[in-house]
Amino acid sequence: MSDPERAPARTDAETSTRARIRAGDREAFAALYDAYARAVYNHAYRLTGDWSTAEEVMADTFLDAWRTRERLEPDGGSLKPWLLGMATNKARNATRGLGRRLAFLARRPAPPPVADFADETAGRLDDARRLAAVRQVYGRLRRGEREVLALCVWSGLDYGQAAEALGVPVGTVRSRLSRARARLGRLTEERLREERAQNTSNRREPGRRRGEAEGEAAFAARPLKEIQEGSR
């Protein structure tokens, strides 16, 4: 992740792209789509947990980007925060009222390991097992926590870009990300402990052979008096 205290570098190419899109240049907008469609789609999927909904969010994002192109600032850096900010709002609307818990991470391939998170846990448990636990508890985070993780960790935005995308101060992004990482780590540890306890409880002695089981059942069914007389 780049230095969060430094504003993204502005290039003449980015400024030119912004100007062309503002002016309604379809070729420039097509190039924008080609460059960021996959990033917008992946971001939408992480926030909605549904492939078809993610496709709708992506389509609506670029449709709104074209419709509102004249509001785009003529100067600035990468257009990725602008698009992901719109996608975040679209994803909120798509999931509002559905009560969807983002359990999608348990149903999809593991995301690439995050360096700062993996380093903290290296050597304690197998990475694949820990990542599986992360996927299972990710949906239990608050919406704001999921959003900053999706933007800063998986989409690679720095604090400034994430703040631009969410329309909040940089300090808010910092605090949310810190809380999200801490809570995700705690929930992950809890999940791993639950799995260890479950694995322990599932360890049972080998079952008896059929004849032995039937013999014991018949013995248990005999009247107490008969058992006592037979034991003399």
mmCIF file of C-alpha atoms in Angstrom:
data_model
loop_
_atom_site.group_PDB
_atom_site.id
_atom_site.type_symbol
_atom_site.label_atom_id
_atom_site.label_comp_id
_atom_site.label_asym_id
_atom_site.label_seq_id
_atom_site.Cartn_x
_atom_site.Cartn_y
_atom_site.Cartn_z
ATOM 1 C CA MET A 1 0.000 0.000 0.000
ATOM 2 C CA SER A 2 1.384 3.461 -0.833
ATOM 3 C CA ASP A 3 2.174 6.121 1.732
ATOM 4 C CA PRO A 4 -1.250 7.250 3.052
ATOM 5 C CA GLU A 5 0.081 10.719 3.835
ATOM 6 C CA ARG A 6 0.944 11.432 0.231
ATOM 7 C CA ALA A 7 -1.722 12.365 -2.279
ATOM 8 C CA PRO A 8 -1.850 10.159 -5.387
ATOM 9 C CA ALA A 9 0.413 11.530 -8.085
ATOM 10 C CA ARG A 10 -1.422 13.319 -10.847
ATOM 11 C CA THR A 11 -0.305 12.674 -14.391
ATOM 12 C CA ASP A 12 -1.086 14.517 -17.575
ATOM 13 C CA ALA A 13 -2.597 11.306 -18.939
ATOM 14 C CA GLU A 14 -5.039 11.034 -16.023
ATOM 15 C CA THR A 15 -5.995 14.695 -16.329
ATOM 16 C CA SER A 16 -6.487 14.234 -20.066
ATOM 17 C CA THR A 17 -8.642 11.158 -19.489
ATOM 18 C CA ARG A 18 -10.806 13.049 -17.037
ATOM 19 C CA ALA A 19 -11.229 15.917 -19.490
ATOM 20 C CA ARG A 20 -12.124 13.574 -22.324
ATOM 21 C CA ILE A 21 -14.670 11.682 -20.233
ATOM 22 C CA ARG A 22 -16.216 14.933 -19.004
ATOM 23 C CA ALA A 23 -16.555 15.963 -22.626
ATOM 24 C CA GLY A 24 -18.374 12.733 -23.495
ATOM 25 C CA ASP A 25 -15.572 10.994 -25.342
ATOM 26 C CA ARG A 26 -16.883 7.448 -25.782
ATOM 27 C CA GLU A 27 -13.500 5.991 -26.636
ATOM 28 C CA ALA A 28 -12.019 7.370 -23.422
ATOM 29 C CA PHE A 29 -14.921 5.951 -21.443
ATOM 30 C CA ALA A 30 -14.530 2.560 -23.160
ATOM 31 C CA ALA A 31 -10.876 2.576 -22.155
ATOM 32 C CA LEU A 32 -11.934 3.399 -18.586
ATOM 33 C CA TYR A 33 -14.305 0.436 -18.605
ATOM 34 C CA ASP A 34 -11.629 -1.913 -19.916
ATOM 35 C CA ALA A 35 -9.208 -0.737 -17.232
ATOM 36 C CA TYR A 36 -11.510 -0.965 -14.202
ATOM 37 C CA ALA A 37 -14.505 -3.206 -14.968
ATOM 38 C CA ARG A 38 -12.915 -6.220 -13.296
ATOM 39 C CA ALA A 39 -11.924 -4.214 -10.210
ATOM 40 C CA VAL A 40 -15.450 -2.789 -9.882
ATOM 41 C CA TYR A 41 -17.004 -6.223 -10.353
ATOM 42 C CA ASN A 42 -14.762 -7.865 -7.753
ATOM 43 C CA HIS A 43 -15.395 -5.045 -5.281
ATOM 44 C CA ALA A 44 -19.162 -5.347 -5.784
ATOM 45 C CA TYR A 45 -19.018 -9.091 -5.263
ATOM 46 C CA ARG A 46 -17.128 -8.725 -1.993
ATOM 47 C CA LEU A 47 -19.799 -6.355 -0.716
ATOM 48 C CA THR A 48 -22.893 -8.177 -1.968
ATOM 49 C CA GLY A 49 -21.906 -11.840 -1.877
ATOM 50 C CA ASP A 50 -23.780 -12.625 -5.062
ATOM 51 C CA TRP A 51 -22.433 -12.934 -8.609
ATOM 52 C CA SER A 52 -25.549 -11.689 -10.389
ATOM 53 C CA THR A 53 -25.947 -8.766 -7.994
ATOM 54 C CA ALA A 54 -22.307 -7.870 -8.534
ATOM 55 C CA GLU A 55 -22.905 -7.796 -12.286
ATOM 56 C CA GLU A 56 -25.852 -5.448 -11.802
ATOM 57 C CA VAL A 57 -23.837 -3.223 -9.489
ATOM 58 C CA MET A 58 -21.007 -3.059 -12.010
ATOM 59 C CA ALA A 59 -23.374 -2.199 -14.862
ATOM 60 C CA ASP A 60 -25.172 0.452 -12.793
ATOM 61 C CA THR A 61 -21.856 1.921 -11.679
ATOM 62 C CA PHE A 62 -20.602 2.523 -15.205
ATOM 63 C CA LEU A 63 -24.032 3.688 -16.329
ATOM 64 C CA ASP A 64 -24.091 6.303 -13.578
ATOM 65 C CA ALA A 65 -20.471 7.188 -14.261
ATOM 66 C CA TRP A 66 -21.430 8.042 -17.832
ATOM 67 C CA ARG A 67 -24.578 9.891 -16.831
ATOM 68 C CA THR A 68 -22.786 11.977 -14.210
ATOM 69 C CA ARG A 69 -19.510 12.405 -16.108
ATOM 70 C CA GLU A 70 -19.868 16.201 -16.152
ATOM 71 C CA ARG A 71 -19.583 16.224 -12.335
ATOM 72 C CA LEU A 72 -16.168 14.594 -12.513
ATOM 73 C CA GLU A 73 -13.406 16.895 -11.307
ATOM 74 C CA PRO A 74 -11.217 17.920 -14.249
ATOM 75 C CA ASP A 75 -8.044 17.475 -12.219
ATOM 76 C CA GLY A 76 -7.131 14.545 -10.044
ATOM 77 C CA GLY A 77 -5.401 11.204 -9.873
ATOM 78 C CA SER A 78 -6.652 7.729 -10.613
ATOM 79 C CA LEU A 79 -10.330 7.334 -11.441
ATOM 80 C CA LYS A 80 -10.480 4.053 -9.537
ATOM 81 C CA PRO A 81 -11.635 5.670 -6.231
ATOM 82 C CA TRP A 82 -14.404 7.497 -8.100
ATOM 83 C CA LEU A 83 -15.717 4.262 -9.591
ATOM 84 C CA LEU A 84 -15.344 2.174 -6.432
ATOM 85 C CA GLY A 85 -17.103 4.867 -4.437
ATOM 86 C CA MET A 86 -20.119 4.646 -6.730
ATOM 87 C CA ALA A 87 -19.957 0.848 -6.640
ATOM 88 C CA THR A 88 -19.953 0.928 -2.832
ATOM 89 C CA ASN A 89 -23.140 3.002 -2.793
ATOM 90 C CA LYS A 90 -24.772 0.739 -5.374
ATOM 91 C CA ALA A 91 -23.861 -2.322 -3.315
ATOM 92 C CA ARG A 92 -25.394 -0.748 -0.204
ATOM 93 C CA ASN A 93 -28.655 -0.186 -2.044
ATOM 94 C CA ALA A 94 -28.593 -3.687 -3.516
ATOM 95 C CA THR A 95 -28.281 -5.341 -0.124
ATOM 96 C CA ARG A 96 -30.369 -2.953 1.982
ATOM 97 C CA GLY A 97 -33.343 -4.732 3.566
ATOM 98 C CA LEU A 98 -32.211 -8.196 2.512
ATOM 99 C CA GLY A 99 -30.458 -9.013 5.759
ATOM 100 C CA ARG A 100 -27.678 -10.644 3.800
ATOM 101 C CA ARG A 101 -24.762 -11.816 5.869
ATOM 102 C CA LEU A 102 -21.706 -11.810 3.644
ATOM 103 C CA ALA A 103 -20.932 -15.500 3.959
ATOM 104 C CA PHE A 104 -19.771 -15.504 0.335
ATOM 105 C CA LEU A 105 -16.125 -15.715 1.347
ATOM 106 C CA ALA A 106 -16.768 -19.214 2.617
ATOM 107 C CA ARG A 107 -18.019 -20.199 -0.839
ATOM 108 C CA ARG A 108 -15.320 -18.681 -3.029
ATOM 109 C CA PRO A 109 -11.631 -19.292 -3.624
ATOM 110 C CA ALA A 110 -9.389 -17.793 -0.978
ATOM 111 C CA PRO A 111 -8.263 -14.210 -1.672
ATOM 112 C CA PRO A 112 -4.518 -13.573 -1.920
ATOM 113 C CA PRO A 113 -2.931 -13.506 1.551
ATOM 114 C CA VAL A 114 -2.603 -9.992 2.983
ATOM 115 C CA ALA A 115 0.986 -9.409 3.990
ATOM 116 C CA ASP A 116 0.453 -7.511 7.225
ATOM 117 C CA PHE A 117 -2.204 -9.977 8.398
ATOM 118 C CA ALA A 118 -0.320 -13.096 7.360
ATOM 119 C CA ASP A 119 2.895 -11.905 9.006
ATOM 120 C CA GLU A 120 1.139 -11.565 12.353
ATOM 121 C CA THR A 121 -0.071 -15.136 12.262
ATOM 122 C CA ALA A 122 2.778 -16.851 10.430
ATOM 123 C CA GLY A 123 3.832 -20.082 12.029
ATOM 124 C CA ARG A 124 0.785 -20.340 14.309
ATOM 125 C CA LEU A 125 -1.582 -22.195 11.997
ATOM 126 C CA ASP A 126 -1.636 -23.366 8.433
ATOM 127 C CA ASP A 127 -2.408 -20.426 6.113
ATOM 128 C CA ALA A 128 -5.162 -22.252 4.251
ATOM 129 C CA ARG A 129 -6.958 -23.127 7.466
ATOM 130 C CA ARG A 130 -6.724 -19.574 8.782
ATOM 131 C CA LEU A 131 -7.905 -18.048 5.512
ATOM 132 C CA ALA A 132 -10.893 -20.398 5.535
ATOM 133 C CA ALA A 133 -11.777 -19.109 9.000
ATOM 134 C CA VAL A 134 -11.372 -15.499 7.790
ATOM 135 C CA ARG A 135 -13.800 -16.166 4.947
ATOM 136 C CA GLN A 136 -16.343 -17.620 7.345
ATOM 137 C CA VAL A 137 -16.334 -14.683 9.789
ATOM 138 C CA TYR A 138 -15.901 -11.799 7.337
ATOM 139 C CA GLY A 139 -19.657 -11.340 7.027
ATOM 140 C CA ARG A 140 -19.925 -10.711 10.776
ATOM 141 C CA LEU A 141 -18.081 -7.411 10.467
ATOM 142 C CA ARG A 142 -19.999 -4.145 10.374
ATOM 143 C CA ARG A 143 -20.748 -2.718 6.955
ATOM 144 C CA GLY A 144 -18.246 0.119 7.299
ATOM 145 C CA GLU A 145 -15.557 -2.329 8.366
ATOM 146 C CA ARG A 146 -16.215 -4.581 5.385
ATOM 147 C CA GLU A 147 -16.080 -1.610 3.037
ATOM 148 C CA VAL A 148 -12.693 -0.307 4.191
ATOM 149 C CA LEU A 149 -11.232 -3.816 4.118
ATOM 150 C CA ALA A 150 -12.562 -4.335 0.606
ATOM 151 C CA LEU A 151 -11.182 -0.987 -0.564
ATOM 152 C CA CYS A 152 -7.834 -0.891 1.237
ATOM 153 C CA VAL A 153 -6.906 -4.562 1.429
ATOM 154 C CA TRP A 154 -8.400 -6.238 -1.633
ATOM 155 C CA SER A 155 -8.759 -3.287 -4.034
ATOM 156 C CA GLY A 156 -5.423 -1.786 -3.019
ATOM 157 C CA LEU A 157 -6.505 1.811 -2.365
ATOM 158 C CA ASP A 158 -4.485 3.901 0.056
ATOM 159 C CA TYR A 159 -6.145 5.814 2.881
ATOM 160 C CA GLY A 160 -6.634 8.931 0.811
ATOM 161 C CA GLN A 161 -8.205 7.082 -2.101
ATOM 162 C CA ALA A 162 -10.469 5.067 0.179
ATOM 163 C CA ALA A 163 -11.564 8.290 1.867
ATOM 164 C CA GLU A 164 -12.369 9.733 -1.549
ATOM 165 C CA ALA A 165 -14.348 6.644 -2.511
ATOM 166 C CA LEU A 166 -16.382 6.618 0.706
ATOM 167 C CA GLY A 167 -16.723 10.375 1.054
ATOM 168 C CA VAL A 168 -15.304 10.381 4.574
ATOM 169 C CA PRO A 169 -12.186 11.902 6.188
ATOM 170 C CA VAL A 170 -8.906 10.012 6.025
ATOM 171 C CA GLY A 171 -8.968 9.688 9.810
ATOM 172 C CA THR A 172 -12.259 7.823 9.589
ATOM 173 C CA VAL A 173 -10.756 5.349 7.135
ATOM 174 C CA ARG A 174 -7.786 4.841 9.459
ATOM 175 C CA SER A 175 -9.948 4.150 12.506
ATOM 176 C CA ARG A 176 -12.378 1.890 10.645
ATOM 177 C CA LEU A 177 -9.568 -0.130 9.131
ATOM 178 C CA SER A 178 -7.851 -0.497 12.485
ATOM 179 C CA ARG A 179 -11.071 -1.685 14.128
ATOM 180 C CA ALA A 180 -11.849 -3.984 11.202
ATOM 181 C CA ARG A 181 -8.464 -5.677 11.362
ATOM 182 C CA ALA A 182 -8.656 -6.094 15.124
ATOM 183 C CA ARG A 183 -12.204 -7.466 15.016
ATOM 184 C CA LEU A 184 -11.463 -9.741 12.083
ATOM 185 C CA GLY A 185 -8.481 -11.153 13.949
ATOM 186 C CA ARG A 186 -10.535 -11.723 17.094
ATOM 187 C CA LEU A 187 -13.413 -13.378 15.238
ATOM 188 C CA THR A 188 -10.977 -15.543 13.321
ATOM 189 C CA GLU A 189 -9.352 -16.763 16.522
ATOM 190 C CA GLU A 190 -12.773 -17.537 17.989
ATOM 191 C CA ARG A 191 -13.716 -19.492 14.888
ATOM 192 C CA LEU A 192 -10.482 -21.485 15.002
ATOM 193 C CA ARG A 193 -11.059 -22.313 18.672
ATOM 194 C CA GLU A 194 -14.577 -23.498 17.842
ATOM 195 C CA GLU A 195 -13.194 -25.734 15.115
ATOM 196 C CA ARG A 196 -10.578 -27.207 17.433
ATOM 197 C CA ALA A 197 -13.228 -27.895 20.082
ATOM 198 C CA GLN A 198 -15.507 -29.490 17.503
ATOM 199 C CA ASN A 199 -12.705 -31.667 16.173
ATOM 200 C CA THR A 200 -11.916 -32.804 19.699
ATOM 201 C CA SER A 201 -15.532 -33.709 20.438
ATOM 202 C CA ASN A 202 -15.764 -35.684 17.206
ATOM 203 C CA ARG A 203 -12.927 -37.967 18.199
ATOM 204 C CA ARG A 204 -14.690 -41.091 19.425
ATOM 205 C CA GLU A 205 -13.625 -44.598 20.277
ATOM 206 C CA PRO A 206 -13.922 -47.171 17.478
ATOM 207 C CA GLY A 207 -17.403 -48.681 17.331
ATOM 208 C CA ARG A 208 -18.002 -52.204 18.607
ATOM 209 C CA ARG A 209 -18.710 -55.086 16.268
ATOM 210 C CA ARG A 210 -22.331 -55.821 15.511
ATOM 211 C CA GLY A 211 -22.413 -58.991 17.608
ATOM 212 C CA GLU A 212 -20.928 -57.270 20.628
ATOM 213 C CA ALA A 213 -23.432 -54.436 20.411
ATOM 214 C CA GLU A 214 -26.380 -56.811 20.096
ATOM 215 C CA GLY A 215 -25.107 -58.895 23.022
ATOM 216 C CA GLU A 216 -24.840 -55.883 25.283
ATOM 217 C CA ALA A 217 -28.294 -54.675 24.273
ATOM 218 C CA ALA A 218 -29.823 -58.068 25.056
ATOM 219 C CA PHE A 219 -28.041 -58.198 28.410
ATOM 220 C CA ALA A 220 -29.264 -54.715 29.302
ATOM 221 C CA ALA A 221 -32.822 -55.754 28.464
ATOM 222 C CA ARG A 222 -32.849 -58.744 30.831
ATOM 223 C CA PRO A 223 -34.702 -58.348 34.145
ATOM 224 C CA LEU A 224 -32.444 -57.535 37.079
ATOM 225 C CA LYS A 225 -33.507 -60.721 38.971
ATOM 226 C CA GLU A 226 -32.567 -62.917 36.006
ATOM 227 C CA ILE A 227 -29.144 -61.287 35.764
ATOM 228 C CA GLN A 228 -28.513 -61.786 39.497
ATOM 229 C CA GLU A 229 -29.541 -65.439 39.365
ATOM 230 C CA GLY A 230 -27.423 -66.070 36.324
ATOM 231 C CA SER A 231 -24.351 -64.637 37.991
ATOM 232 C CA ARG A 232 -24.445 -67.043 40.965
#
